[in-house]
């Protein structure tokens, strides 16, 4: 104890002697204090302004969303009432979901196929992997179209199973959910799908499963839009369809919310496989890089890849620097600059 008391006393004495040597009234000390105070004021003002701006923006967005949803509510309610009165719940749930997925998939895929066959030169500056699929292999494409069509057909029983697990009093309720309820559910769906897709995707990269199932999807090292559903049927049901349905089952979602979610999921999947980084659309760089190197970027959002370290090389790559939404026709300029820089390195 005496040793500890001695050390405490020595430390106290040292602090006291140091404090007496500090020039508290010096010009330098006052300047330091003034600078710190100015920094603190600027920091607090910036933080306060940012918070105030976010509150104003969120309130403005909320008000606009309420007005938009209120104006559209009567229209969508009339559509929903028509569906409920003229079709059975099973027909609406199963056939309606299939038709919505079918329409969105083939409409968007047809647009990108038109680009591949007719406008490839005009859109070449937006190509993620230069010089690939030029020209497009028609035999390979025919095989992909047959596999995709079959995968869409076997999705019908999955829709039937899905809506057997959601009570009709929720999925076929006469009242539509509010706008913010729909946003809330879609956010939850997205998070749950990320977990389901990431781990099932990594599972299918386990060598025996990869060789038996997942290798088919990776035949396209430079993917095109239609290959978003090009997979072995077993993989398609486990890796593509099941994660999509987990959220609606847990939250017992309304059918209209599921249709919105299904449309968004189809759209983002096609864009991720499109092979083109077009302005105003989400970036396909991340998933395109997965097709290029096979062993990185297993997820959709990226936070699980970051957590597990399965995007280390991607974050160091040129593709990572381009992985953002472009709001003007500047993608080609940025890509050329990065390519030039990488060649110099």
mmCIF file of C-alpha atoms in Angstrom:
data_model
loop_
_atom_site.group_PDB
_atom_site.id
_atom_site.type_symbol
_atom_site.label_atom_id
_atom_site.label_comp_id
_atom_site.label_asym_id
_atom_site.label_seq_id
_atom_site.Cartn_x
_atom_site.Cartn_y
_atom_site.Cartn_z
ATOM 1 C CA UNK A 1 0.000 0.000 0.000
ATOM 2 C CA UNK A 2 2.850 2.411 0.837
ATOM 3 C CA UNK A 3 4.292 1.848 -2.652
ATOM 4 C CA UNK A 4 0.938 2.670 -4.264
ATOM 5 C CA UNK A 5 0.533 5.794 -2.106
ATOM 6 C CA UNK A 6 4.011 6.915 -3.070
ATOM 7 C CA UNK A 7 3.250 6.503 -6.811
ATOM 8 C CA UNK A 8 -0.024 8.429 -6.504
ATOM 9 C CA UNK A 9 1.734 11.214 -4.601
ATOM 10 C CA UNK A 10 4.517 11.419 -7.183
ATOM 11 C CA UNK A 11 2.006 11.585 -10.050
ATOM 12 C CA UNK A 12 0.023 14.317 -8.267
ATOM 13 C CA UNK A 13 3.163 16.346 -7.657
ATOM 14 C CA UNK A 14 4.211 15.995 -11.301
ATOM 15 C CA UNK A 15 0.809 17.164 -12.566
ATOM 16 C CA UNK A 16 0.946 20.165 -10.193
ATOM 17 C CA UNK A 17 4.442 21.162 -11.353
ATOM 18 C CA UNK A 18 3.399 20.850 -15.027
ATOM 19 C CA UNK A 19 0.321 22.983 -14.432
ATOM 20 C CA UNK A 20 2.398 25.756 -12.888
ATOM 21 C CA UNK A 21 4.661 25.860 -15.951
ATOM 22 C CA UNK A 22 1.824 26.289 -18.480
ATOM 23 C CA UNK A 23 1.635 29.929 -19.635
ATOM 24 C CA UNK A 24 -2.097 30.316 -18.952
ATOM 25 C CA UNK A 25 -2.026 34.009 -19.782
ATOM 26 C CA UNK A 26 0.171 33.704 -22.855
ATOM 27 C CA UNK A 27 -0.973 34.848 -26.284
ATOM 28 C CA UNK A 28 -0.417 31.363 -27.709
ATOM 29 C CA UNK A 29 -2.727 29.750 -25.161
ATOM 30 C CA UNK A 30 -5.452 32.339 -25.794
ATOM 31 C CA UNK A 31 -5.117 31.774 -29.535
ATOM 32 C CA UNK A 32 -5.495 28.024 -29.043
ATOM 33 C CA UNK A 33 -8.621 28.553 -26.943
ATOM 34 C CA UNK A 34 -10.088 30.964 -29.470
ATOM 35 C CA UNK A 35 -9.383 28.586 -32.345
ATOM 36 C CA UNK A 36 -10.977 25.692 -30.464
ATOM 37 C CA UNK A 37 -14.034 27.819 -29.686
ATOM 38 C CA UNK A 38 -14.381 28.880 -33.327
ATOM 39 C CA UNK A 39 -14.077 25.276 -34.455
ATOM 40 C CA UNK A 40 -16.651 24.165 -31.877
ATOM 41 C CA UNK A 41 -19.103 26.855 -32.990
ATOM 42 C CA UNK A 42 -18.630 25.984 -36.666
ATOM 43 C CA UNK A 43 -19.018 22.288 -35.927
ATOM 44 C CA UNK A 44 -22.183 22.820 -33.888
ATOM 45 C CA UNK A 45 -23.643 25.126 -36.538
ATOM 46 C CA UNK A 46 -22.873 22.594 -39.290
ATOM 47 C CA UNK A 47 -24.393 19.718 -37.298
ATOM 48 C CA UNK A 48 -27.452 21.799 -36.405
ATOM 49 C CA UNK A 49 -27.936 22.922 -39.989
ATOM 50 C CA UNK A 50 -27.571 19.349 -41.276
ATOM 51 C CA UNK A 51 -30.107 18.027 -38.790
ATOM 52 C CA UNK A 52 -32.495 20.869 -39.591
ATOM 53 C CA UNK A 53 -32.073 20.250 -43.324
ATOM 54 C CA UNK A 54 -32.749 16.522 -42.927
ATOM 55 C CA UNK A 55 -35.839 17.228 -40.840
ATOM 56 C CA UNK A 56 -37.142 19.699 -43.449
ATOM 57 C CA UNK A 57 -36.425 17.307 -46.315
ATOM 58 C CA UNK A 58 -38.017 14.357 -44.517
ATOM 59 C CA UNK A 59 -41.082 16.443 -43.613
ATOM 60 C CA UNK A 60 -41.353 17.722 -47.192
ATOM 61 C CA UNK A 61 -40.978 14.208 -48.592
ATOM 62 C CA UNK A 62 -43.522 12.881 -46.108
ATOM 63 C CA UNK A 63 -45.991 15.599 -47.059
ATOM 64 C CA UNK A 64 -45.473 14.967 -50.796
ATOM 65 C CA UNK A 65 -45.787 11.218 -50.285
ATOM 66 C CA UNK A 66 -49.028 11.664 -48.367
ATOM 67 C CA UNK A 67 -50.457 13.916 -51.101
ATOM 68 C CA UNK A 68 -49.350 11.505 -53.846
ATOM 69 C CA UNK A 69 -50.664 8.454 -52.002
ATOM 70 C CA UNK A 70 -53.936 10.189 -51.162
ATOM 71 C CA UNK A 71 -54.460 11.273 -54.760
ATOM 72 C CA UNK A 72 -53.672 7.782 -56.027
ATOM 73 C CA UNK A 73 -55.518 5.953 -53.276
ATOM 74 C CA UNK A 74 -58.923 6.188 -54.928
ATOM 75 C CA UNK A 75 -57.557 4.875 -58.213
ATOM 76 C CA UNK A 76 -55.675 1.927 -56.693
ATOM 77 C CA UNK A 77 -58.548 1.155 -54.362
ATOM 78 C CA UNK A 78 -60.874 0.981 -57.377
ATOM 79 C CA UNK A 79 -58.432 -1.357 -59.139
ATOM 80 C CA UNK A 80 -58.101 -3.516 -56.046
ATOM 81 C CA UNK A 81 -61.873 -3.633 -55.532
ATOM 82 C CA UNK A 82 -62.318 -4.734 -59.140
ATOM 83 C CA UNK A 83 -59.780 -7.548 -58.642
ATOM 84 C CA UNK A 84 -61.416 -8.749 -55.426
ATOM 85 C CA UNK A 85 -64.917 -8.754 -56.937
ATOM 86 C CA UNK A 86 -64.041 -10.473 -60.200
ATOM 87 C CA UNK A 87 -61.352 -13.001 -59.302
ATOM 88 C CA UNK A 88 -60.947 -15.575 -56.572
ATOM 89 C CA UNK A 89 -58.213 -15.130 -54.006
ATOM 90 C CA UNK A 90 -56.160 -18.006 -55.454
ATOM 91 C CA UNK A 91 -56.427 -16.617 -58.988
ATOM 92 C CA UNK A 92 -55.420 -13.146 -57.847
ATOM 93 C CA UNK A 93 -52.568 -14.374 -55.719
ATOM 94 C CA UNK A 94 -51.027 -17.027 -57.952
ATOM 95 C CA UNK A 95 -51.947 -15.968 -61.489
ATOM 96 C CA UNK A 96 -51.689 -12.252 -60.717
ATOM 97 C CA UNK A 97 -48.207 -12.631 -59.199
ATOM 98 C CA UNK A 98 -47.044 -14.759 -62.123
ATOM 99 C CA UNK A 99 -48.345 -12.278 -64.709
ATOM 100 C CA UNK A 100 -46.724 -9.324 -62.961
ATOM 101 C CA UNK A 101 -43.356 -11.101 -62.735
ATOM 102 C CA UNK A 102 -43.696 -12.308 -66.341
ATOM 103 C CA UNK A 103 -44.601 -8.870 -67.697
ATOM 104 C CA UNK A 104 -41.843 -6.989 -65.889
ATOM 105 C CA UNK A 105 -39.172 -9.556 -66.689
ATOM 106 C CA UNK A 106 -39.815 -9.894 -70.401
ATOM 107 C CA UNK A 107 -40.533 -6.200 -71.030
ATOM 108 C CA UNK A 108 -37.242 -5.087 -69.522
ATOM 109 C CA UNK A 109 -35.308 -8.041 -70.933
ATOM 110 C CA UNK A 110 -36.671 -7.295 -74.413
ATOM 111 C CA UNK A 111 -35.402 -3.707 -74.163
ATOM 112 C CA UNK A 112 -31.886 -4.890 -73.317
ATOM 113 C CA UNK A 113 -31.992 -7.598 -76.017
ATOM 114 C CA UNK A 114 -32.916 -4.891 -78.513
ATOM 115 C CA UNK A 115 -29.850 -2.951 -77.362
ATOM 116 C CA UNK A 116 -27.665 -6.056 -77.718
ATOM 117 C CA UNK A 117 -28.824 -6.806 -81.265
ATOM 118 C CA UNK A 118 -29.615 -3.390 -82.764
ATOM 119 C CA UNK A 119 -28.038 -0.613 -80.712
ATOM 120 C CA UNK A 120 -24.892 -2.181 -79.294
ATOM 121 C CA UNK A 121 -22.578 0.336 -80.950
ATOM 122 C CA UNK A 122 -24.561 3.330 -79.670
ATOM 123 C CA UNK A 123 -24.585 1.940 -76.118
ATOM 124 C CA UNK A 124 -21.045 0.553 -76.132
ATOM 125 C CA UNK A 125 -19.801 3.424 -73.967
ATOM 126 C CA UNK A 126 -22.039 2.134 -71.157
ATOM 127 C CA UNK A 127 -20.827 -1.459 -71.447
ATOM 128 C CA UNK A 128 -19.397 -2.752 -68.174
ATOM 129 C CA UNK A 129 -17.124 -5.361 -69.774
ATOM 130 C CA UNK A 130 -15.821 -3.954 -73.054
ATOM 131 C CA UNK A 131 -15.813 -6.214 -76.080
ATOM 132 C CA UNK A 132 -17.964 -8.964 -74.567
ATOM 133 C CA UNK A 133 -21.017 -10.500 -76.290
ATOM 134 C CA UNK A 134 -20.095 -8.841 -79.578
ATOM 135 C CA UNK A 135 -21.795 -10.403 -81.379
ATOM 136 C CA UNK A 136 -24.166 -12.180 -79.033
ATOM 137 C CA UNK A 137 -23.972 -15.982 -79.235
ATOM 138 C CA UNK A 138 -27.443 -16.946 -80.509
ATOM 139 C CA UNK A 139 -27.190 -20.639 -79.559
ATOM 140 C CA UNK A 140 -26.140 -19.694 -76.049
ATOM 141 C CA UNK A 141 -28.995 -17.205 -75.903
ATOM 142 C CA UNK A 142 -31.546 -19.793 -77.053
ATOM 143 C CA UNK A 143 -30.468 -22.123 -74.268
ATOM 144 C CA UNK A 144 -30.797 -19.288 -71.757
ATOM 145 C CA UNK A 145 -34.295 -18.417 -72.968
ATOM 146 C CA UNK A 146 -35.461 -22.036 -72.598
ATOM 147 C CA UNK A 147 -34.036 -22.347 -69.070
ATOM 148 C CA UNK A 148 -35.503 -18.996 -68.021
ATOM 149 C CA UNK A 149 -38.941 -19.902 -69.375
ATOM 150 C CA UNK A 150 -38.927 -23.192 -67.479
ATOM 151 C CA UNK A 151 -37.821 -21.441 -64.270
ATOM 152 C CA UNK A 152 -40.692 -19.009 -64.570
ATOM 153 C CA UNK A 153 -43.170 -21.863 -64.912
ATOM 154 C CA UNK A 154 -41.921 -23.692 -61.812
ATOM 155 C CA UNK A 155 -42.328 -20.441 -59.864
ATOM 156 C CA UNK A 156 -46.138 -20.847 -60.093
ATOM 157 C CA UNK A 157 -46.276 -23.639 -57.460
ATOM 158 C CA UNK A 158 -44.055 -21.489 -55.230
ATOM 159 C CA UNK A 159 -46.605 -18.660 -55.419
ATOM 160 C CA UNK A 160 -49.300 -21.139 -54.454
ATOM 161 C CA UNK A 161 -47.273 -22.299 -51.418
ATOM 162 C CA UNK A 162 -46.494 -18.694 -50.482
ATOM 163 C CA UNK A 163 -50.117 -17.629 -50.268
ATOM 164 C CA UNK A 164 -51.071 -20.759 -48.375
ATOM 165 C CA UNK A 165 -48.732 -19.392 -45.688
ATOM 166 C CA UNK A 166 -50.298 -15.911 -45.700
ATOM 167 C CA UNK A 167 -53.794 -15.557 -44.281
ATOM 168 C CA UNK A 168 -56.339 -14.232 -46.797
ATOM 169 C CA UNK A 169 -57.620 -11.747 -44.235
ATOM 170 C CA UNK A 170 -54.255 -9.970 -44.620
ATOM 171 C CA UNK A 171 -53.292 -10.598 -48.241
ATOM 172 C CA UNK A 172 -56.809 -9.980 -49.601
ATOM 173 C CA UNK A 173 -57.920 -7.297 -47.129
ATOM 174 C CA UNK A 174 -60.362 -4.793 -48.638
ATOM 175 C CA UNK A 175 -58.355 -1.805 -47.402
ATOM 176 C CA UNK A 176 -54.985 -1.008 -48.916
ATOM 177 C CA UNK A 177 -52.013 -0.496 -46.589
ATOM 178 C CA UNK A 178 -50.761 3.046 -46.038
ATOM 179 C CA UNK A 179 -47.800 4.388 -47.985
ATOM 180 C CA UNK A 180 -45.485 4.291 -44.978
ATOM 181 C CA UNK A 181 -46.599 0.766 -44.100
ATOM 182 C CA UNK A 182 -45.668 -0.336 -47.608
ATOM 183 C CA UNK A 183 -42.247 1.361 -47.376
ATOM 184 C CA UNK A 184 -41.646 -0.209 -43.982
ATOM 185 C CA UNK A 185 -42.453 -3.697 -45.262
ATOM 186 C CA UNK A 186 -40.300 -3.330 -48.388
ATOM 187 C CA UNK A 187 -37.332 -2.245 -46.245
ATOM 188 C CA UNK A 188 -37.790 -5.352 -44.081
ATOM 189 C CA UNK A 189 -38.158 -7.526 -47.198
ATOM 190 C CA UNK A 190 -34.917 -6.125 -48.595
ATOM 191 C CA UNK A 191 -32.919 -6.842 -45.428
ATOM 192 C CA UNK A 192 -34.303 -10.362 -45.085
ATOM 193 C CA UNK A 193 -33.676 -11.100 -48.751
ATOM 194 C CA UNK A 194 -30.062 -9.958 -48.374
ATOM 195 C CA UNK A 195 -29.475 -12.496 -45.618
ATOM 196 C CA UNK A 196 -31.265 -15.279 -47.471
ATOM 197 C CA UNK A 197 -29.616 -14.605 -50.815
ATOM 198 C CA UNK A 198 -26.097 -14.063 -49.465
ATOM 199 C CA UNK A 199 -25.851 -17.285 -47.467
ATOM 200 C CA UNK A 200 -27.667 -19.461 -49.998
ATOM 201 C CA UNK A 201 -25.502 -17.981 -52.751
ATOM 202 C CA UNK A 202 -22.314 -18.757 -50.818
ATOM 203 C CA UNK A 203 -23.646 -22.255 -50.181
ATOM 204 C CA UNK A 204 -24.016 -22.830 -53.921
ATOM 205 C CA UNK A 205 -20.372 -21.804 -54.358
ATOM 206 C CA UNK A 206 -19.354 -24.793 -52.212
ATOM 207 C CA UNK A 207 -17.461 -26.895 -54.828
ATOM 208 C CA UNK A 208 -19.785 -29.941 -55.006
ATOM 209 C CA UNK A 209 -22.901 -27.736 -55.178
ATOM 210 C CA UNK A 210 -21.241 -25.288 -57.561
ATOM 211 C CA UNK A 211 -20.365 -28.043 -60.016
ATOM 212 C CA UNK A 212 -23.819 -29.646 -59.781
ATOM 213 C CA UNK A 213 -26.021 -26.540 -59.744
ATOM 214 C CA UNK A 214 -24.493 -23.046 -59.767
ATOM 215 C CA UNK A 215 -22.001 -23.498 -62.596
ATOM 216 C CA UNK A 216 -24.840 -23.133 -65.103
ATOM 217 C CA UNK A 217 -25.479 -19.537 -64.010
ATOM 218 C CA UNK A 218 -21.771 -18.696 -64.332
ATOM 219 C CA UNK A 219 -21.594 -19.840 -67.938
ATOM 220 C CA UNK A 220 -22.161 -16.160 -68.654
ATOM 221 C CA UNK A 221 -18.979 -14.496 -67.427
ATOM 222 C CA UNK A 222 -20.323 -11.271 -68.909
ATOM 223 C CA UNK A 223 -24.064 -11.526 -68.100
ATOM 224 C CA UNK A 224 -26.948 -10.027 -70.047
ATOM 225 C CA UNK A 225 -30.348 -9.034 -68.695
ATOM 226 C CA UNK A 226 -32.186 -12.273 -69.474
ATOM 227 C CA UNK A 227 -29.611 -14.344 -67.546
ATOM 228 C CA UNK A 228 -30.878 -12.994 -64.224
ATOM 229 C CA UNK A 229 -33.097 -16.120 -64.103
ATOM 230 C CA UNK A 230 -30.672 -18.392 -65.950
ATOM 231 C CA UNK A 231 -29.964 -21.001 -63.277
ATOM 232 C CA UNK A 232 -30.509 -24.624 -62.402
ATOM 233 C CA UNK A 233 -34.160 -25.041 -61.296
ATOM 234 C CA UNK A 234 -33.116 -26.197 -57.816
ATOM 235 C CA UNK A 235 -30.898 -23.158 -57.386
ATOM 236 C CA UNK A 236 -33.602 -20.890 -58.783
ATOM 237 C CA UNK A 237 -36.147 -22.036 -56.200
ATOM 238 C CA UNK A 238 -33.721 -21.934 -53.255
ATOM 239 C CA UNK A 239 -31.535 -18.966 -54.113
ATOM 240 C CA UNK A 240 -33.815 -16.674 -56.130
ATOM 241 C CA UNK A 241 -37.411 -17.360 -55.111
ATOM 242 C CA UNK A 242 -37.275 -18.359 -51.434
ATOM 243 C CA UNK A 243 -35.429 -15.261 -50.099
ATOM 244 C CA UNK A 244 -37.943 -13.134 -51.994
ATOM 245 C CA UNK A 245 -40.852 -14.704 -50.122
ATOM 246 C CA UNK A 246 -39.516 -14.815 -46.553
ATOM 247 C CA UNK A 247 -40.448 -11.210 -45.738
ATOM 248 C CA UNK A 248 -44.058 -11.341 -46.963
ATOM 249 C CA UNK A 249 -44.629 -14.566 -45.012
ATOM 250 C CA UNK A 250 -43.231 -13.136 -41.773
ATOM 251 C CA UNK A 251 -45.135 -9.842 -42.060
ATOM 252 C CA UNK A 252 -48.301 -11.425 -43.528
ATOM 253 C CA UNK A 253 -48.293 -8.801 -46.261
ATOM 254 C CA UNK A 254 -51.053 -7.460 -48.439
ATOM 255 C CA UNK A 255 -51.077 -8.783 -52.002
ATOM 256 C CA UNK A 256 -50.595 -5.312 -53.488
ATOM 257 C CA UNK A 257 -47.472 -4.786 -51.371
ATOM 258 C CA UNK A 258 -46.121 -8.124 -52.562
ATOM 259 C CA UNK A 259 -46.757 -7.111 -56.171
ATOM 260 C CA UNK A 260 -44.807 -3.882 -55.682
ATOM 261 C CA UNK A 261 -41.989 -5.833 -54.031
ATOM 262 C CA UNK A 262 -41.993 -8.447 -56.804
ATOM 263 C CA UNK A 263 -41.758 -5.716 -59.453
ATOM 264 C CA UNK A 264 -38.866 -3.978 -57.687
ATOM 265 C CA UNK A 265 -36.976 -7.237 -57.152
ATOM 266 C CA UNK A 266 -37.388 -8.230 -60.805
ATOM 267 C CA UNK A 267 -36.237 -4.804 -61.972
ATOM 268 C CA UNK A 268 -33.108 -4.700 -59.792
ATOM 269 C CA UNK A 269 -32.143 -8.274 -60.699
ATOM 270 C CA UNK A 270 -32.325 -7.521 -64.414
ATOM 271 C CA UNK A 271 -30.350 -4.288 -64.067
ATOM 272 C CA UNK A 272 -27.667 -6.119 -62.043
ATOM 273 C CA UNK A 273 -27.251 -8.637 -64.889
ATOM 274 C CA UNK A 274 -27.767 -6.217 -67.786
ATOM 275 C CA UNK A 275 -24.084 -5.592 -68.472
ATOM 276 C CA UNK A 276 -24.786 -1.873 -69.014
ATOM 277 C CA UNK A 277 -24.187 0.918 -66.512
ATOM 278 C CA UNK A 278 -26.823 3.359 -67.718
ATOM 279 C CA UNK A 279 -27.416 6.846 -66.258
ATOM 280 C CA UNK A 280 -30.091 7.174 -63.550
ATOM 281 C CA UNK A 281 -30.208 3.393 -63.002
ATOM 282 C CA UNK A 282 -28.648 1.399 -60.192
ATOM 283 C CA UNK A 283 -25.097 0.236 -60.783
ATOM 284 C CA UNK A 284 -24.502 -3.319 -62.063
ATOM 285 C CA UNK A 285 -20.754 -3.110 -61.343
ATOM 286 C CA UNK A 286 -20.882 -5.114 -58.113
ATOM 287 C CA UNK A 287 -22.690 -8.194 -59.378
ATOM 288 C CA UNK A 288 -20.979 -8.002 -62.756
ATOM 289 C CA UNK A 289 -17.670 -8.232 -60.865
ATOM 290 C CA UNK A 290 -18.977 -11.401 -59.191
ATOM 291 C CA UNK A 291 -19.519 -12.994 -62.610
ATOM 292 C CA UNK A 292 -16.046 -11.880 -63.631
ATOM 293 C CA UNK A 293 -14.103 -13.293 -60.653
ATOM 294 C CA UNK A 294 -16.611 -15.849 -59.190
ATOM 295 C CA UNK A 295 -15.496 -15.636 -55.539
ATOM 296 C CA UNK A 296 -16.497 -12.117 -54.422
ATOM 297 C CA UNK A 297 -19.696 -10.051 -54.002
ATOM 298 C CA UNK A 298 -22.137 -12.786 -53.052
ATOM 299 C CA UNK A 299 -24.748 -10.380 -51.696
ATOM 300 C CA UNK A 300 -26.999 -7.696 -53.119
ATOM 301 C CA UNK A 301 -26.628 -4.725 -50.775
ATOM 302 C CA UNK A 302 -23.021 -5.350 -49.808
ATOM 303 C CA UNK A 303 -23.032 -5.127 -46.008
ATOM 304 C CA UNK A 304 -22.690 -8.894 -45.557
ATOM 305 C CA UNK A 305 -19.869 -8.975 -48.107
ATOM 306 C CA UNK A 306 -18.122 -6.270 -46.095
ATOM 307 C CA UNK A 307 -18.771 -8.093 -42.809
ATOM 308 C CA UNK A 308 -17.423 -11.417 -44.119
ATOM 309 C CA UNK A 309 -14.604 -9.868 -46.154
ATOM 310 C CA UNK A 310 -15.895 -11.199 -49.471
ATOM 311 C CA UNK A 311 -15.495 -7.871 -51.258
ATOM 312 C CA UNK A 312 -11.876 -7.013 -50.376
ATOM 313 C CA UNK A 313 -10.564 -7.131 -53.930
ATOM 314 C CA UNK A 314 -13.673 -5.454 -55.304
ATOM 315 C CA UNK A 315 -13.201 -2.443 -53.015
ATOM 316 C CA UNK A 316 -9.678 -2.064 -54.427
ATOM 317 C CA UNK A 317 -10.809 -2.385 -58.038
ATOM 318 C CA UNK A 318 -11.718 0.082 -60.749
ATOM 319 C CA UNK A 319 -15.261 -1.310 -60.732
ATOM 320 C CA UNK A 320 -15.706 -0.251 -57.111
ATOM 321 C CA UNK A 321 -14.869 3.357 -57.986
ATOM 322 C CA UNK A 322 -17.543 3.223 -60.675
ATOM 323 C CA UNK A 323 -20.129 1.545 -58.455
ATOM 324 C CA UNK A 324 -22.570 4.435 -58.106
ATOM 325 C CA UNK A 325 -25.511 5.992 -59.887
ATOM 326 C CA UNK A 326 -24.583 8.406 -62.676
ATOM 327 C CA UNK A 327 -26.928 11.323 -63.223
ATOM 328 C CA UNK A 328 -25.534 12.377 -66.576
ATOM 329 C CA UNK A 329 -23.761 10.912 -69.585
ATOM 330 C CA UNK A 330 -20.400 10.855 -67.781
ATOM 331 C CA UNK A 331 -19.875 7.154 -67.156
ATOM 332 C CA UNK A 332 -17.636 6.659 -70.181
ATOM 333 C CA UNK A 333 -15.417 9.596 -69.256
ATOM 334 C CA UNK A 334 -14.952 8.324 -65.707
ATOM 335 C CA UNK A 335 -14.237 4.796 -66.908
ATOM 336 C CA UNK A 336 -11.659 5.974 -69.456
ATOM 337 C CA UNK A 337 -9.930 8.059 -66.801
ATOM 338 C CA UNK A 338 -9.801 5.100 -64.398
ATOM 339 C CA UNK A 339 -8.535 2.780 -67.150
ATOM 340 C CA UNK A 340 -5.828 5.228 -68.109
ATOM 341 C CA UNK A 341 -4.840 5.622 -64.478
ATOM 342 C CA UNK A 342 -4.673 1.864 -63.921
ATOM 343 C CA UNK A 343 -2.495 1.403 -67.022
ATOM 344 C CA UNK A 344 -0.096 4.041 -65.764
ATOM 345 C CA UNK A 345 0.062 2.284 -62.415
#
